[in-house]
mmCIF file of C-alpha atoms in Angstrom:
data_model
loop_
_atom_site.group_PDB
_atom_site.id
_atom_site.type_symbol
_atom_site.label_atom_id
_atom_site.label_comp_id
_atom_site.label_asym_id
_atom_site.label_seq_id
_atom_site.Cartn_x
_atom_site.Cartn_y
_atom_site.Cartn_z
ATOM 1 C CA MET A 1 75.922 116.605 158.560
ATOM 2 C CA THR A 2 79.747 117.768 157.777
ATOM 3 C CA THR A 3 82.308 118.139 155.378
ATOM 4 C CA GLN A 4 84.508 115.405 156.762
ATOM 5 C CA ASN A 5 85.193 111.752 154.739
ATOM 6 C CA SER A 6 85.851 108.395 155.925
ATOM 7 C CA ALA A 7 89.075 109.109 155.717
ATOM 8 C CA GLY A 8 89.647 110.888 159.045
ATOM 9 C CA GLY A 9 91.356 113.878 160.129
ATOM 10 C CA PRO A 10 95.225 114.658 161.184
ATOM 11 C CA PHE A 11 94.084 114.181 164.946
ATOM 12 C CA THR A 12 92.649 111.396 164.488
ATOM 13 C CA GLY A 13 92.636 108.920 167.576
ATOM 14 C CA VAL A 14 93.923 112.103 169.910
ATOM 15 C CA ARG A 15 91.643 112.277 172.647
ATOM 16 C CA VAL A 16 91.129 115.719 173.860
ATOM 17 C CA LEU A 17 89.752 116.969 177.908
ATOM 18 C CA GLU A 18 89.730 120.547 177.296
ATOM 19 C CA LEU A 19 88.116 122.779 180.234
ATOM 20 C CA ALA A 20 87.864 126.042 178.551
ATOM 21 C CA ASP A 21 86.604 129.255 178.050
ATOM 22 C CA GLU A 22 87.173 132.160 175.088
ATOM 23 C CA LYS A 23 91.283 131.426 175.761
ATOM 24 C CA GLY A 24 90.927 127.769 174.939
ATOM 25 C CA GLN A 25 87.412 126.704 173.335
ATOM 26 C CA TRP A 26 89.500 127.751 169.432
ATOM 27 C CA CYS A 27 92.215 125.637 170.034
ATOM 28 C CA GLY A 28 90.089 122.814 171.240
ATOM 29 C CA LYS A 29 87.326 123.426 167.590
ATOM 30 C CA LEU A 30 90.735 123.769 165.374
ATOM 31 C CA LEU A 31 91.827 119.819 167.032
ATOM 32 C CA GLY A 32 88.191 118.664 166.618
ATOM 33 C CA ASP A 33 87.485 119.752 163.011
ATOM 34 C CA LEU A 34 90.681 117.856 162.164
ATOM 35 C CA GLY A 35 89.728 114.651 163.841
ATOM 36 C CA ALA A 36 90.656 114.753 167.584
ATOM 37 C CA ASP A 37 87.416 113.305 169.337
ATOM 38 C CA VAL A 38 86.816 116.700 172.176
ATOM 39 C CA ILE A 39 84.971 116.007 175.530
ATOM 40 C CA LYS A 40 84.161 119.338 175.942
ATOM 41 C CA ILE A 41 83.852 119.878 180.532
ATOM 42 C CA GLU A 42 81.683 122.281 181.009
ATOM 43 C CA PRO A 43 80.617 123.191 185.061
ATOM 44 C CA PRO A 44 77.471 122.540 185.841
ATOM 45 C CA GLY A 45 74.906 125.230 184.302
ATOM 46 C CA GLY A 46 77.205 125.569 180.914
ATOM 47 C CA GLU A 47 80.233 127.682 180.545
ATOM 48 C CA SER A 48 80.434 131.241 180.264
ATOM 49 C CA THR A 49 81.085 131.055 177.252
ATOM 50 C CA ARG A 50 77.082 130.117 176.709
ATOM 51 C CA THR A 51 76.014 133.826 177.536
ATOM 52 C CA VAL A 52 78.574 135.415 174.573
ATOM 53 C CA GLY A 53 75.903 136.853 171.272
ATOM 54 C CA PRO A 54 74.486 136.892 169.026
ATOM 55 C CA PHE A 55 72.165 134.415 169.906
ATOM 56 C CA TYR A 56 69.753 132.582 167.773
ATOM 57 C CA GLN A 57 66.534 134.420 166.446
ATOM 58 C CA ASP A 58 68.303 137.052 169.256
ATOM 59 C CA SER A 59 66.981 135.409 172.257
ATOM 60 C CA PHE A 60 68.696 134.919 174.504
ATOM 61 C CA GLY A 61 69.604 131.197 176.213
ATOM 62 C CA PRO A 62 72.765 129.071 176.978
ATOM 63 C CA GLU A 63 71.743 126.811 173.858
ATOM 64 C CA ARG A 64 71.498 130.174 171.452
ATOM 65 C CA SER A 65 74.930 131.422 171.367
ATOM 66 C CA LEU A 66 75.981 131.565 167.976
ATOM 67 C CA SER A 67 79.238 132.454 169.225
ATOM 68 C CA PHE A 68 79.201 129.369 171.226
ATOM 69 C CA TRP A 69 78.370 127.355 168.986
ATOM 70 C CA HIS A 70 81.107 128.261 165.751
ATOM 71 C CA TYR A 71 83.976 128.171 168.685
ATOM 72 C CA ASN A 72 82.623 124.362 170.222
ATOM 73 C CA THR A 73 82.038 122.401 167.021
ATOM 74 C CA SER A 74 82.857 118.683 166.518
ATOM 75 C CA LYS A 75 83.269 118.469 170.348
ATOM 76 C CA ARG A 76 80.878 116.614 172.747
ATOM 77 C CA GLY A 77 79.340 117.590 176.083
ATOM 78 C CA ILE A 78 79.807 116.868 179.390
ATOM 79 C CA THR A 79 79.449 118.362 182.950
ATOM 80 C CA LEU A 80 81.608 118.002 185.925
ATOM 81 C CA ASP A 81 81.597 120.896 189.077
ATOM 82 C CA LEU A 82 85.496 119.611 189.685
ATOM 83 C CA ALA A 83 85.188 121.871 193.133
ATOM 84 C CA SER A 84 83.407 118.588 194.637
ATOM 85 C CA GLU A 85 85.672 114.893 194.898
ATOM 86 C CA GLY A 86 83.675 113.291 193.108
ATOM 87 C CA GLY A 87 83.964 115.984 190.063
ATOM 88 C CA ARG A 88 88.196 115.143 190.574
ATOM 89 C CA GLY A 89 87.542 111.833 190.413
ATOM 90 C CA LEU A 90 85.550 111.629 187.696
ATOM 91 C CA PHE A 91 87.701 113.308 185.761
ATOM 92 C CA ARG A 92 90.966 111.909 187.057
ATOM 93 C CA GLN A 93 89.075 108.711 185.860
ATOM 94 C CA LEU A 94 88.886 110.587 182.163
ATOM 95 C CA ALA A 95 92.858 111.502 181.807
ATOM 96 C CA ALA A 96 93.587 107.943 182.834
ATOM 97 C CA GLY A 97 92.866 107.412 179.355
ATOM 98 C CA ALA A 98 93.202 110.672 177.181
ATOM 99 C CA ASP A 99 95.881 112.368 175.151
ATOM 100 C CA LEU A 100 95.507 115.307 175.792
ATOM 101 C CA VAL A 101 94.236 118.073 178.542
ATOM 102 C CA ILE A 102 93.670 122.364 177.071
ATOM 103 C CA GLU A 103 93.047 123.877 180.444
ATOM 104 C CA SER A 104 92.558 127.802 181.030
ATOM 105 C CA PHE A 105 91.742 128.652 183.725
ATOM 106 C CA PRO A 106 93.641 131.057 186.543
ATOM 107 C CA PRO A 107 97.431 129.959 186.807
ATOM 108 C CA GLY A 108 97.887 127.512 189.877
ATOM 109 C CA TYR A 109 94.212 126.767 190.033
ATOM 110 C CA MET A 110 94.304 122.797 188.393
ATOM 111 C CA PRO A 111 97.148 122.277 190.527
ATOM 112 C CA SER A 112 94.983 123.447 193.598
ATOM 113 C CA LEU A 113 92.572 120.926 193.126
ATOM 114 C CA GLY A 114 95.155 117.872 192.698
ATOM 115 C CA LEU A 115 94.413 117.806 189.002
ATOM 116 C CA GLY A 116 98.462 119.532 187.512
ATOM 117 C CA TYR A 117 100.435 118.154 185.036
ATOM 118 C CA ASP A 118 102.306 116.371 188.017
ATOM 119 C CA ASP A 119 99.254 114.635 189.177
ATOM 120 C CA LEU A 120 98.121 113.976 186.167
ATOM 121 C CA LYS A 121 101.549 112.282 184.654
ATOM 122 C CA GLU A 122 101.298 109.499 187.488
ATOM 123 C CA LEU A 123 98.242 108.999 185.970
ATOM 124 C CA ASN A 124 99.056 108.531 182.983
ATOM 125 C CA PRO A 125 102.805 109.175 181.892
ATOM 126 C CA ARG A 126 101.648 110.375 177.874
ATOM 127 C CA ILE A 127 98.755 112.656 179.213
ATOM 128 C CA ILE A 128 99.523 116.269 177.517
ATOM 129 C CA VAL A 129 98.408 119.336 179.388
ATOM 130 C CA CYS A 130 98.297 122.635 177.619
ATOM 131 C CA SER A 131 97.290 125.671 179.677
ATOM 132 C CA ILE A 132 95.945 128.591 178.118
ATOM 133 C CA THR A 133 96.532 131.758 179.824
ATOM 134 C CA PRO A 134 96.370 135.364 179.604
ATOM 135 C CA PHE A 135 100.245 135.828 181.260
ATOM 136 C CA GLY A 136 101.153 132.646 181.515
ATOM 137 C CA GLN A 137 101.804 130.420 184.792
ATOM 138 C CA THR A 138 104.987 132.683 186.632
ATOM 139 C CA GLY A 139 106.130 136.358 186.431
ATOM 140 C CA PRO A 140 104.664 139.600 187.701
ATOM 141 C CA TRP A 141 101.351 139.767 186.002
ATOM 142 C CA ARG A 142 100.549 136.141 186.248
ATOM 143 C CA ASP A 143 97.364 137.088 187.807
ATOM 144 C CA PHE A 144 96.196 140.527 185.998
ATOM 145 C CA LEU A 145 92.512 139.630 185.442
ATOM 146 C CA THR A 146 92.832 141.160 181.052
ATOM 147 C CA SER A 147 89.895 140.832 178.194
ATOM 148 C CA ASP A 148 90.642 140.282 174.357
ATOM 149 C CA LEU A 149 90.679 144.543 174.408
ATOM 150 C CA LEU A 150 93.912 144.555 177.064
ATOM 151 C CA HIS A 151 95.505 141.977 175.150
ATOM 152 C CA LEU A 152 95.798 143.976 172.217
ATOM 153 C CA SER A 153 96.471 147.221 173.643
ATOM 154 C CA VAL A 154 99.454 145.375 176.200
ATOM 155 C CA GLY A 155 100.089 142.608 173.121
ATOM 156 C CA GLY A 156 101.608 145.482 170.719
ATOM 157 C CA GLN A 157 98.247 145.063 167.685
ATOM 158 C CA MET A 158 96.803 147.843 168.535
ATOM 159 C CA GLY A 159 100.210 149.797 168.751
ATOM 160 C CA SER A 160 100.203 149.170 164.692
ATOM 161 C CA CYS A 161 96.546 149.677 163.697
ATOM 162 C CA GLY A 162 94.588 152.879 163.092
ATOM 163 C CA TYR A 163 94.398 156.125 160.939
ATOM 164 C CA ASP A 164 97.102 158.215 159.578
ATOM 165 C CA ASP A 165 95.145 160.349 157.800
ATOM 166 C CA VAL A 166 92.723 161.716 160.615
ATOM 167 C CA PRO A 167 94.660 164.608 163.070
ATOM 168 C CA ASP A 168 95.308 162.473 166.843
ATOM 169 C CA ALA A 169 93.753 159.858 165.806
ATOM 170 C CA PRO A 170 93.368 156.346 168.656
ATOM 171 C CA PRO A 171 94.721 153.546 168.011
ATOM 172 C CA ILE A 172 92.653 150.850 166.378
ATOM 173 C CA ALA A 173 91.557 147.440 168.018
ATOM 174 C CA PRO A 174 90.581 145.139 165.858
ATOM 175 C CA GLY A 175 87.461 143.350 166.728
ATOM 176 C CA GLY A 176 86.384 139.332 166.955
ATOM 177 C CA GLY A 177 88.302 138.035 170.007
ATOM 178 C CA GLN A 178 91.286 137.968 168.163
ATOM 179 C CA ALA A 179 94.072 138.347 170.924
ATOM 180 C CA TRP A 180 92.291 134.432 171.991
ATOM 181 C CA HIS A 181 92.600 133.325 168.764
ATOM 182 C CA MET A 182 96.378 134.112 169.162
ATOM 183 C CA GLY A 183 96.327 131.986 171.943
ATOM 184 C CA GLY A 184 94.845 129.292 170.424
ATOM 185 C CA HIS A 185 96.322 128.860 167.298
ATOM 186 C CA TYR A 186 99.964 128.984 169.347
ATOM 187 C CA ALA A 187 98.777 126.025 171.706
ATOM 188 C CA CYS A 188 96.972 124.154 168.037
ATOM 189 C CA MET A 189 100.905 124.487 167.384
ATOM 190 C CA ALA A 190 102.688 123.571 170.757
ATOM 191 C CA ILE A 191 100.599 120.465 170.845
ATOM 192 C CA THR A 192 101.107 119.097 167.470
ATOM 193 C CA ALA A 193 104.380 119.347 168.527
ATOM 194 C CA ALA A 194 104.511 117.844 171.827
ATOM 195 C CA LEU A 195 101.745 114.940 169.638
ATOM 196 C CA ILE A 196 104.983 114.447 167.705
ATOM 197 C CA HIS A 197 107.329 114.266 170.766
ATOM 198 C CA ARG A 198 105.205 111.832 172.526
ATOM 199 C CA GLY A 199 105.389 109.852 169.177
ATOM 200 C CA ASN A 200 108.914 109.661 169.749
ATOM 201 C CA THR A 201 110.007 108.882 173.360
ATOM 202 C CA GLY A 202 106.578 107.984 174.607
ATOM 203 C CA VAL A 203 106.594 110.441 176.822
ATOM 204 C CA GLY A 204 104.144 113.211 177.557
ATOM 205 C CA GLN A 205 104.958 116.922 178.437
ATOM 206 C CA TYR A 206 103.280 120.217 180.114
ATOM 207 C CA ILE A 207 102.768 123.828 177.726
ATOM 208 C CA ASP A 208 102.719 126.868 179.106
ATOM 209 C CA VAL A 209 100.704 129.062 176.722
ATOM 210 C CA SER A 210 100.710 132.954 177.424
ATOM 211 C CA VAL A 211 98.263 134.811 175.286
ATOM 212 C CA HIS A 212 100.551 137.775 175.615
ATOM 213 C CA GLU A 213 103.395 135.893 174.410
ATOM 214 C CA SER A 214 100.969 134.759 172.004
ATOM 215 C CA CYS A 215 100.367 138.685 170.671
ATOM 216 C CA ALA A 216 103.538 139.621 171.124
ATOM 217 C CA LEU A 217 104.496 137.179 168.780
ATOM 218 C CA THR A 218 101.509 138.531 165.830
ATOM 219 C CA THR A 219 103.532 142.625 165.954
ATOM 220 C CA GLU A 220 105.155 141.151 162.887
ATOM 221 C CA GLY A 221 108.115 143.804 161.846
ATOM 222 C CA ALA A 222 106.759 146.117 164.631
ATOM 223 C CA MET A 223 109.170 144.318 167.828
ATOM 224 C CA ALA A 224 112.118 143.650 165.067
ATOM 225 C CA SER A 225 111.711 147.503 164.126
ATOM 226 C CA TRP A 226 111.893 149.029 167.419
ATOM 227 C CA ILE A 227 114.726 146.289 169.043
ATOM 228 C CA TYR A 228 117.024 146.730 166.155
ATOM 229 C CA ASN A 229 116.221 150.672 164.742
ATOM 230 C CA GLY A 230 115.081 151.988 168.198
ATOM 231 C CA LYS A 231 112.305 153.083 165.636
ATOM 232 C CA THR A 232 108.805 152.552 166.716
ATOM 233 C CA MET A 233 106.066 151.983 163.304
ATOM 234 C CA ILE A 234 103.858 154.577 162.012
ATOM 235 C CA ARG A 235 100.003 153.586 161.867
ATOM 236 C CA GLN A 236 98.203 153.839 158.189
ATOM 237 C CA THR A 237 94.856 153.494 157.240
ATOM 238 C CA GLY A 238 93.839 150.185 156.540
ATOM 239 C CA ARG A 239 97.390 149.492 155.350
ATOM 240 C CA HIS A 240 100.206 147.791 157.077
ATOM 241 C CA ALA A 241 102.439 149.417 159.612
ATOM 242 C CA GLY A 242 105.643 150.474 158.794
ATOM 243 C CA MET A 243 108.766 153.054 159.793
ATOM 244 C CA THR A 244 108.629 154.911 156.864
ATOM 245 C CA PRO A 245 104.746 156.142 155.379
ATOM 246 C CA SER A 246 103.075 154.389 152.905
ATOM 247 C CA ALA A 247 101.045 155.177 149.482
ATOM 248 C CA PRO A 248 97.207 154.999 150.603
ATOM 249 C CA THR A 249 95.890 151.525 148.723
ATOM 250 C CA GLN A 250 91.518 152.113 150.397
ATOM 251 C CA THR A 251 89.959 154.341 147.969
ATOM 252 C CA LEU A 252 86.416 154.915 147.565
ATOM 253 C CA CYS A 253 84.457 153.850 144.658
ATOM 254 C CA LYS A 254 80.793 155.759 143.204
ATOM 255 C CA ASP A 255 78.902 152.815 145.010
ATOM 256 C CA GLY A 256 80.016 154.190 148.313
ATOM 257 C CA LYS A 257 82.186 151.408 148.491
ATOM 258 C CA TYR A 258 85.495 150.658 148.417
ATOM 259 C CA VAL A 259 88.762 149.082 146.464
ATOM 260 C CA ASN A 260 92.314 148.447 147.715
ATOM 261 C CA ILE A 261 94.827 148.927 145.838
ATOM 262 C CA GLN A 262 98.687 149.059 145.533
ATOM 263 C CA LEU A 263 99.587 151.931 143.216
ATOM 264 C CA LEU A 264 103.339 152.893 143.301
ATOM 265 C CA ALA A 265 103.308 154.793 140.235
ATOM 266 C CA PHE A 266 106.643 155.877 140.344
ATOM 267 C CA ARG A 267 107.678 151.812 139.368
ATOM 268 C CA LEU A 268 105.159 151.154 136.335
ATOM 269 C CA SER A 269 106.564 150.603 133.402
ATOM 270 C CA PRO A 270 105.841 152.126 130.200
ATOM 271 C CA ALA A 271 103.332 148.941 129.367
ATOM 272 C CA GLN A 272 101.126 149.517 132.600
ATOM 273 C CA VAL A 273 100.713 152.933 132.617
ATOM 274 C CA ARG A 274 99.821 151.989 128.363
ATOM 275 C CA GLN A 275 96.957 149.463 129.447
ATOM 276 C CA LEU A 276 96.210 151.376 133.058
ATOM 277 C CA GLY A 277 95.705 154.256 130.080
ATOM 278 C CA GLU A 278 93.539 151.478 127.323
ATOM 279 C CA TRP A 279 91.143 150.555 131.093
ATOM 280 C CA MET A 280 90.539 154.484 131.356
ATOM 281 C CA ASP A 281 89.581 155.466 127.861
ATOM 282 C CA ARG A 282 87.435 152.766 127.205
ATOM 283 C CA TYR A 283 85.036 154.621 130.026
ATOM 284 C CA GLY A 284 86.432 158.514 128.276
ATOM 285 C CA MET A 285 88.385 159.022 131.025
ATOM 286 C CA ALA A 286 91.763 158.348 130.668
ATOM 287 C CA ASP A 287 93.643 161.753 131.587
ATOM 288 C CA ASP A 288 96.553 161.996 129.435
ATOM 289 C CA LEU A 289 97.489 158.656 130.062
ATOM 290 C CA LEU A 290 98.115 157.213 126.507
ATOM 291 C CA ASP A 291 100.570 159.663 125.496
ATOM 292 C CA GLU A 292 103.817 158.612 124.238
ATOM 293 C CA LYS A 293 105.810 160.316 126.409
ATOM 294 C CA TYR A 294 104.953 158.202 129.413
ATOM 295 C CA GLN A 295 106.329 155.804 127.422
ATOM 296 C CA ASP A 296 109.933 157.091 129.337
ATOM 297 C CA THR A 297 110.658 155.433 132.703
ATOM 298 C CA ALA A 298 111.587 158.827 133.605
ATOM 299 C CA VAL A 299 108.423 160.911 132.917
ATOM 300 C CA ILE A 300 106.400 158.228 134.507
ATOM 301 C CA GLN A 301 108.748 158.944 137.703
ATOM 302 C CA GLU A 302 108.182 162.730 137.407
ATOM 303 C CA GLN A 303 104.626 162.460 136.823
ATOM 304 C CA ALA A 304 104.145 159.856 139.270
ATOM 305 C CA ASP A 305 101.911 161.910 141.600
ATOM 306 C CA HIS A 306 99.911 162.975 138.784
ATOM 307 C CA ILE A 307 99.470 159.243 137.072
ATOM 308 C CA SER A 308 98.125 158.445 140.506
ATOM 309 C CA GLU A 309 95.594 160.888 140.678
ATOM 310 C CA ALA A 310 94.728 160.355 136.864
ATOM 311 C CA VAL A 311 93.579 157.118 138.340
ATOM 312 C CA ARG A 312 91.910 157.214 141.600
ATOM 313 C CA SER A 313 90.166 159.885 139.938
ATOM 314 C CA PHE A 314 88.927 156.665 137.721
ATOM 315 C CA ILE A 315 88.566 154.638 140.743
ATOM 316 C CA ASN A 316 85.812 157.213 141.851
ATOM 317 C CA ASN A 317 84.054 156.963 138.992
ATOM 318 C CA MET A 318 83.319 153.011 138.647
ATOM 319 C CA THR A 319 82.284 150.827 140.855
ATOM 320 C CA ARG A 320 84.014 148.735 143.114
ATOM 321 C CA ASP A 321 82.785 145.933 141.707
ATOM 322 C CA GLU A 322 83.990 146.929 138.218
ATOM 323 C CA VAL A 323 87.240 148.336 139.312
ATOM 324 C CA TYR A 324 88.190 145.075 140.917
ATOM 325 C CA ALA A 325 87.098 142.038 137.960
ATOM 326 C CA GLY A 326 89.093 145.319 135.699
ATOM 327 C CA ALA A 327 92.184 145.239 137.330
ATOM 328 C CA GLN A 328 92.297 141.573 138.166
ATOM 329 C CA GLU A 329 91.643 141.157 134.636
ATOM 330 C CA MET A 330 94.622 142.930 133.408
ATOM 331 C CA GLY A 331 96.814 140.968 136.042
ATOM 332 C CA PHE A 332 96.944 144.372 139.048
ATOM 333 C CA SER A 333 96.737 142.785 142.005
ATOM 334 C CA TRP A 334 93.591 145.508 143.785
ATOM 335 C CA GLY A 335 90.560 143.566 145.912
ATOM 336 C CA ALA A 336 87.337 144.370 146.640
ATOM 337 C CA VAL A 337 86.826 145.577 150.681
ATOM 338 C CA ARG A 338 83.949 143.184 151.453
ATOM 339 C CA ALA A 339 81.726 143.360 154.143
ATOM 340 C CA HIS A 340 80.632 140.361 155.608
ATOM 341 C CA ASP A 341 77.062 140.217 154.422
ATOM 342 C CA GLU A 342 78.742 139.828 151.295
ATOM 343 C CA LEU A 343 80.832 136.842 152.115
ATOM 344 C CA PRO A 344 78.543 134.285 152.038
ATOM 345 C CA ASP A 345 77.543 134.803 148.190
ATOM 346 C CA ASP A 346 81.342 135.412 147.280
ATOM 347 C CA GLY A 347 82.125 132.754 144.193
ATOM 348 C CA GLN A 348 85.643 131.759 145.156
ATOM 349 C CA LEU A 349 84.451 130.752 148.848
ATOM 350 C CA ASN A 350 81.819 129.246 147.450
ATOM 351 C CA ASP A 351 83.868 127.402 144.884
ATOM 352 C CA ARG A 352 85.712 125.864 147.085
ATOM 353 C CA GLY A 353 83.047 124.518 149.367
ATOM 354 C CA PHE A 354 84.482 127.183 152.126
ATOM 355 C CA TRP A 355 80.744 127.389 153.830
ATOM 356 C CA VAL A 356 79.512 124.249 155.029
ATOM 357 C CA GLN A 357 75.885 122.706 156.171
ATOM 358 C CA VAL A 358 75.912 121.559 159.930
ATOM 359 C CA GLU A 359 72.473 119.753 161.452
ATOM 360 C CA HIS A 360 71.126 120.763 164.618
ATOM 361 C CA PRO A 361 68.549 118.108 164.964
ATOM 362 C CA ASP A 362 67.479 119.586 168.137
ATOM 363 C CA LEU A 363 66.262 122.311 166.534
ATOM 364 C CA GLU A 364 65.654 120.520 163.302
ATOM 365 C CA GLU A 365 67.363 122.713 160.842
ATOM 366 C CA THR A 366 70.739 123.686 159.282
ATOM 367 C CA PHE A 367 72.626 126.239 159.046
ATOM 368 C CA THR A 368 75.186 127.499 157.123
ATOM 369 C CA TYR A 369 79.184 127.273 158.809
ATOM 370 C CA PRO A 370 82.320 129.326 158.229
ATOM 371 C CA GLY A 371 84.296 126.235 156.580
ATOM 372 C CA ALA A 372 88.392 125.844 156.737
ATOM 373 C CA ALA A 373 91.221 128.022 155.984
ATOM 374 C CA ALA A 374 92.934 125.291 153.500
ATOM 375 C CA ILE A 375 91.795 122.376 151.952
ATOM 376 C CA TRP A 376 93.537 119.022 152.939
ATOM 377 C CA SER A 377 94.093 115.809 150.186
ATOM 378 C CA ASP A 378 94.830 112.541 152.649
ATOM 379 C CA SER A 379 94.248 114.798 156.224
ATOM 380 C CA PRO A 380 90.813 116.535 155.810
ATOM 381 C CA TRP A 381 88.949 118.744 157.633
ATOM 382 C CA GLY A 382 85.613 118.735 159.046
ATOM 383 C CA ILE A 383 82.057 119.228 161.215
ATOM 384 C CA SER A 384 82.146 116.210 162.735
ATOM 385 C CA ARG A 385 78.784 117.582 164.573
ATOM 386 C CA ARG A 386 77.303 120.940 166.340
ATOM 387 C CA ALA A 387 78.352 122.708 169.378
ATOM 388 C CA PRO A 388 76.904 120.054 172.029
ATOM 389 C CA LEU A 389 74.651 120.983 174.694
ATOM 390 C CA ILE A 390 74.487 121.279 178.073
ATOM 391 C CA GLY A 391 75.593 118.056 179.526
ATOM 392 C CA GLU A 392 74.609 116.242 175.984
ATOM 393 C CA HIS A 393 77.143 113.556 176.154
ATOM 394 C CA ASN A 394 77.502 112.743 180.432
ATOM 395 C CA GLU A 395 75.335 109.290 179.726
ATOM 396 C CA GLU A 396 77.621 108.314 176.868
ATOM 397 C CA VAL A 397 80.627 109.144 178.045
ATOM 398 C CA LEU A 398 80.513 108.794 182.240
ATOM 399 C CA CYS A 399 78.173 106.051 181.470
ATOM 400 C CA GLY A 400 79.041 104.282 178.204
ATOM 401 C CA GLU A 401 82.765 104.918 178.368
ATOM 402 C CA LEU A 402 83.511 104.853 182.338
ATOM 403 C CA GLY A 403 80.739 102.549 182.904
ATOM 404 C CA LEU A 404 78.983 104.292 185.618
ATOM 405 C CA SER A 405 75.189 102.837 185.990
ATOM 406 C CA ARG A 406 72.541 105.140 185.591
ATOM 407 C CA ALA A 407 71.167 105.210 188.785
ATOM 408 C CA ALA A 408 74.663 106.505 190.047
ATOM 409 C CA LEU A 409 74.858 109.319 186.857
ATOM 410 C CA ALA A 410 71.334 109.977 188.659
ATOM 411 C CA VAL A 411 72.765 110.221 191.976
ATOM 412 C CA LEU A 412 75.754 112.758 191.189
ATOM 413 C CA ALA A 413 72.857 115.164 188.767
ATOM 414 C CA GLU A 414 70.716 115.245 191.983
ATOM 415 C CA SER A 415 73.973 116.612 194.070
ATOM 416 C CA GLY A 416 75.345 118.838 191.509
ATOM 417 C CA VAL A 417 78.478 116.834 190.859
ATOM 418 C CA VAL A 418 77.643 116.946 186.627
#
């Protein structure tokens, strides 16, 4: 089913209770795919993220969300109604033997149920609780309602994303739930540090993750530019925002596709100009780049605009993959801009085993999933199971691990506790 081998991932042996929607499910996946035993706890009927499309075979259903499938691999799933005393009691039993709780409820909700960190550490001093909320547990914005779009706006990303070649162009918001990914990544890093701390001290701790702060920390040089220079970075088409304009990079090819090139002609050496000229000459489009005058760096700097224009005209008359392959062969760091549907056939990704096959026994099918961003030699990554069905592991966890009888579980189900 998976790429995971017998060596186990770096979080093997860590028991995680996940009470999370889109704000925290990515963090749980990161831990689960690296070996943690993640138990996703959903309300009876399922988590709201099961309604996020697209859906398998374009048919809506809580078990058919491809988004939910992706973000909840390597997790077991149970249902609990935490608003009920019975549900809270079962959660306390689970927390007593857990290493970590990830929750993304509004600030103060878990303590209001008697399930906050101060309550849980009385049961389990080693427990780590990580709360992932839009603006954190404190501050004037703590109760504000948000979305991924809002976070990318107020967090600073959209201040750096957009076009500089379209008059009065609006900012552009990256798609794909980027704010939730940022919050999840910082939560995972904080959890790793807390686990190391606990290994040294034997004591858990509380982690308060703000998605807003995570976004602000992911603006790279934009914040520093304002704080230290009082300048706002300029949005630039298809390239990094900067304090001053930089040369365009995206260039259209004859097949309607694009390459991303870094062409600072005034920095080219005579040998590089000659190399470009010889390449272009093979297609009868060298212009004057083979002229001996370009063996003088001063001439290159004087004619930088002309050189750039000649090279871009050449690219405009070539296919994307011809340009990409030729430039890479010569040692130029130019890249092909690829659409999502091209990536499954990407030779580099396939060579490194990025795509993995995950079985869905309930559907009697196997699906291709995105893999890991890295290869670990001694603490491997791997998807251990597909996302859980609603309450799929109720009996396994609540009966097999907590000791409930099947009859008791049936009563809890009838009363809506599970």
